[in-house]
PDB file of C-alpha atoms in Angstrom:
ATOM      1  CA  ASN A   1      21.246   4.801 -13.197  1.00  0.00           C
ATOM      2  CA  LEU A   2      18.970   3.718 -10.550  1.00  0.00           C
ATOM      3  CA  SER A   3      21.794   1.616  -8.123  1.00  0.00           C
ATOM      4  CA  GLY A   4      23.805   4.126  -8.352  1.00  0.00           C
ATOM      5  CA  LYS A   5      21.578   6.823  -7.101  1.00  0.00           C
ATOM      6  CA  MET A   6      19.832   4.838  -3.975  1.00  0.00           C
ATOM      7  CA  SER A   7      24.078   3.778  -2.674  1.00  0.00           C
ATOM      8  CA  SER A   8      24.097   7.719  -2.737  1.00  0.00           C
ATOM      9  CA  VAL A   9      21.188   7.772  -0.396  1.00  0.00           C
ATOM     10  CA  ASP A  10      22.865   4.847   1.000  1.00  0.00           C
ATOM     11  CA  ASN A  11      25.966   6.673   2.275  1.00  0.00           C
ATOM     12  CA  LYS A  12      24.514  10.065   3.003  1.00  0.00           C
ATOM     13  CA  ALA A  13      22.194   8.407   6.405  1.00  0.00           C
ATOM     14  CA  ASP A  14      24.498   6.293   7.059  1.00  0.00           C
ATOM     15  CA  ASN A  15      26.939   9.170   7.921  1.00  0.00           C
ATOM     16  CA  LYS A  16      24.343  10.982   9.422  1.00  0.00           C
ATOM     17  CA  MET A  17      24.282   9.950  13.369  1.00  0.00           C
ATOM     18  CA  LEU A  18      21.290  10.848  15.142  1.00  0.00           C
ATOM     19  CA  THR A  19      20.884  10.213  19.474  1.00  0.00           C
ATOM     20  CA  LEU A  20      17.463   9.148  20.894  1.00  0.00           C
ATOM     21  CA  SER A  21      17.335  12.634  22.198  1.00  0.00           C
ATOM     22  CA  GLU A  22      17.176  13.314  18.346  1.00  0.00           C
ATOM     23  CA  VAL A  23      15.297  11.385  16.767  1.00  0.00           C
ATOM     24  CA  ARG A  24      12.458  11.860  19.903  1.00  0.00           C
ATOM     25  CA  GLU A  25      13.218  15.901  19.073  1.00  0.00           C
ATOM     26  CA  LEU A  26      11.934  14.522  15.081  1.00  0.00           C
ATOM     27  CA  ALA A  27       8.742  12.800  16.224  1.00  0.00           C
ATOM     28  CA  ASP A  28       7.321  15.049  18.411  1.00  0.00           C
ATOM     29  CA  ASP A  29       5.683  16.606  14.559  1.00  0.00           C
ATOM     30  CA  LYS A  30       3.509  14.144  15.164  1.00  0.00           C
ATOM     31  CA  ASN A  31       2.759  15.177  10.739  1.00  0.00           C
ATOM     32  CA  LYS A  32       5.431  12.639  10.245  1.00  0.00           C
ATOM     33  CA  CYS A  33       5.965   8.582  10.245  1.00  0.00           C
ATOM     34  CA  ILE A  34       9.790   8.683  12.604  1.00  0.00           C
ATOM     35  CA  ILE A  35      10.766   4.820  13.445  1.00  0.00           C
ATOM     36  CA  ILE A  36      13.966   2.884  13.974  1.00  0.00           C
ATOM     37  CA  ILE A  37      14.983   0.049  13.191  1.00  0.00           C
ATOM     38  CA  ASP A  38      17.915  -1.706  13.789  1.00  0.00           C
ATOM     39  CA  ASN A  39      19.522   1.243  14.521  1.00  0.00           C
ATOM     40  CA  ASN A  40      18.223   2.838  11.742  1.00  0.00           C
ATOM     41  CA  VAL A  41      16.402   6.006  11.125  1.00  0.00           C
ATOM     42  CA  TYR A  42      13.445   6.059   8.707  1.00  0.00           C
ATOM     43  CA  ASP A  43      11.416   9.183   8.078  1.00  0.00           C
ATOM     44  CA  LEU A  44       7.821   6.800   6.441  1.00  0.00           C
ATOM     45  CA  THR A  45       6.194   9.869   5.961  1.00  0.00           C
ATOM     46  CA  ARG A  46       5.862   9.559   2.207  1.00  0.00           C
ATOM     47  CA  PHE A  47       5.501   5.571   2.292  1.00  0.00           C
ATOM     48  CA  LEU A  48       2.768   5.370   4.617  1.00  0.00           C
ATOM     49  CA  LYS A  49      -0.349   5.384   2.540  1.00  0.00           C
ATOM     50  CA  GLU A  50       2.052   2.377   0.412  1.00  0.00           C
ATOM     51  CA  HIS A  51       2.544   0.661   3.436  1.00  0.00           C
ATOM     52  CA  ARG A  52       0.978  -2.893   2.572  1.00  0.00           C
ATOM     53  CA  GLY A  53      -0.058  -3.310   6.531  1.00  0.00           C
ATOM     54  CA  GLY A  54      -1.506   0.117   6.556  1.00  0.00           C
ATOM     55  CA  GLU A  55      -1.237   3.408   8.028  1.00  0.00           C
ATOM     56  CA  GLU A  56      -1.883   2.666  11.247  1.00  0.00           C
ATOM     57  CA  ALA A  57       0.554  -0.363  11.666  1.00  0.00           C
ATOM     58  CA  LEU A  58       3.373   2.125  11.034  1.00  0.00           C
ATOM     59  CA  LYS A  59       1.676   5.266  13.046  1.00  0.00           C
ATOM     60  CA  VAL A  60       2.286   2.959  15.965  1.00  0.00           C
ATOM     61  CA  GLN A  61       5.192   2.902  16.236  1.00  0.00           C
ATOM     62  CA  HIS A  62       5.823   6.713  15.516  1.00  0.00           C
ATOM     63  CA  GLY A  63       8.740   7.947  17.391  1.00  0.00           C
ATOM     64  CA  ARG A  64       9.598   4.389  18.454  1.00  0.00           C
ATOM     65  CA  ASP A  65      12.133   1.504  18.107  1.00  0.00           C
ATOM     66  CA  ALA A  66       9.947  -0.611  15.451  1.00  0.00           C
ATOM     67  CA  THR A  67      12.404  -3.484  15.563  1.00  0.00           C
ATOM     68  CA  ASN A  68      10.226  -6.119  17.169  1.00  0.00           C
ATOM     69  CA  ALA A  69       7.528  -5.434  15.349  1.00  0.00           C
ATOM     70  CA  PHE A  70       9.569  -5.116  12.054  1.00  0.00           C
ATOM     71  CA  GLU A  71      10.451  -8.510  12.637  1.00  0.00           C
ATOM     72  CA  VAL A  72       7.608 -10.134  13.504  1.00  0.00           C
ATOM     73  CA  VAL A  73       5.991  -9.365  10.915  1.00  0.00           C
ATOM     74  CA  GLY A  74       8.741 -11.146   8.835  1.00  0.00           C
ATOM     75  CA  HIS A  75       8.858  -8.790   5.686  1.00  0.00           C
ATOM     76  CA  SER A  76       9.826  -9.654   2.404  1.00  0.00           C
ATOM     77  CA  SER A  77      13.689  -8.915   0.885  1.00  0.00           C
ATOM     78  CA  ASP A  78      12.008  -6.179  -1.454  1.00  0.00           C
ATOM     79  CA  ALA A  79      10.464  -4.492   1.365  1.00  0.00           C
ATOM     80  CA  ARG A  80      13.869  -4.277   2.969  1.00  0.00           C
ATOM     81  CA  GLU A  81      15.694  -3.009  -0.249  1.00  0.00           C
ATOM     82  CA  GLN A  82      12.729  -0.607  -0.485  1.00  0.00           C
ATOM     83  CA  MET A  83      13.228   1.053   3.091  1.00  0.00           C
ATOM     84  CA  LYS A  84      16.532   1.792   2.480  1.00  0.00           C
ATOM     85  CA  ALA A  85      15.116   4.756   0.384  1.00  0.00           C
ATOM     86  CA  TYR A  86      13.459   5.874   3.556  1.00  0.00           C
ATOM     87  CA  LYS A  87      17.074   5.875   6.065  1.00  0.00           C
ATOM     88  CA  ILE A  88      17.634   9.308   7.109  1.00  0.00           C
ATOM     89  CA  ALA A  89      20.145   8.216   8.971  1.00  0.00           C
ATOM     90  CA  LYS A  90      21.870   5.612  11.738  1.00  0.00           C
ATOM     91  CA  LEU A  91      21.210   5.999  15.858  1.00  0.00           C
ATOM     92  CA  ASP A  92      23.879   7.041  17.536  1.00  0.00           C
ATOM     93  CA  SER A  93      24.669   4.022  19.724  1.00  0.00           C
ATOM     94  CA  VAL A  94      26.062   6.474  22.370  1.00  0.00           C
ATOM     95  CA  SER A  95      22.526   8.087  23.274  1.00  0.00           C
TER      96      SER A  95
END
């Protein structure tokens, strides 16, 4: 049951909090692609080659809050659903 598996992934990521400095630390690894969208932290490293907009569109946002860029482009509901699999944490709003 894939949907059951997806929700357990979401719950785990929803319970993990990272500060902005912790996100920046993760982003120090230039082989990764760590992005913040709507106060959620994503590791899009495994997704780079699949991204319809090309790898560069994601790589330029590495270590940054890409919410505006994400919204301006206009992503489908499928894309929004798919990104849940890459969510690793929520951004700690205190940071």
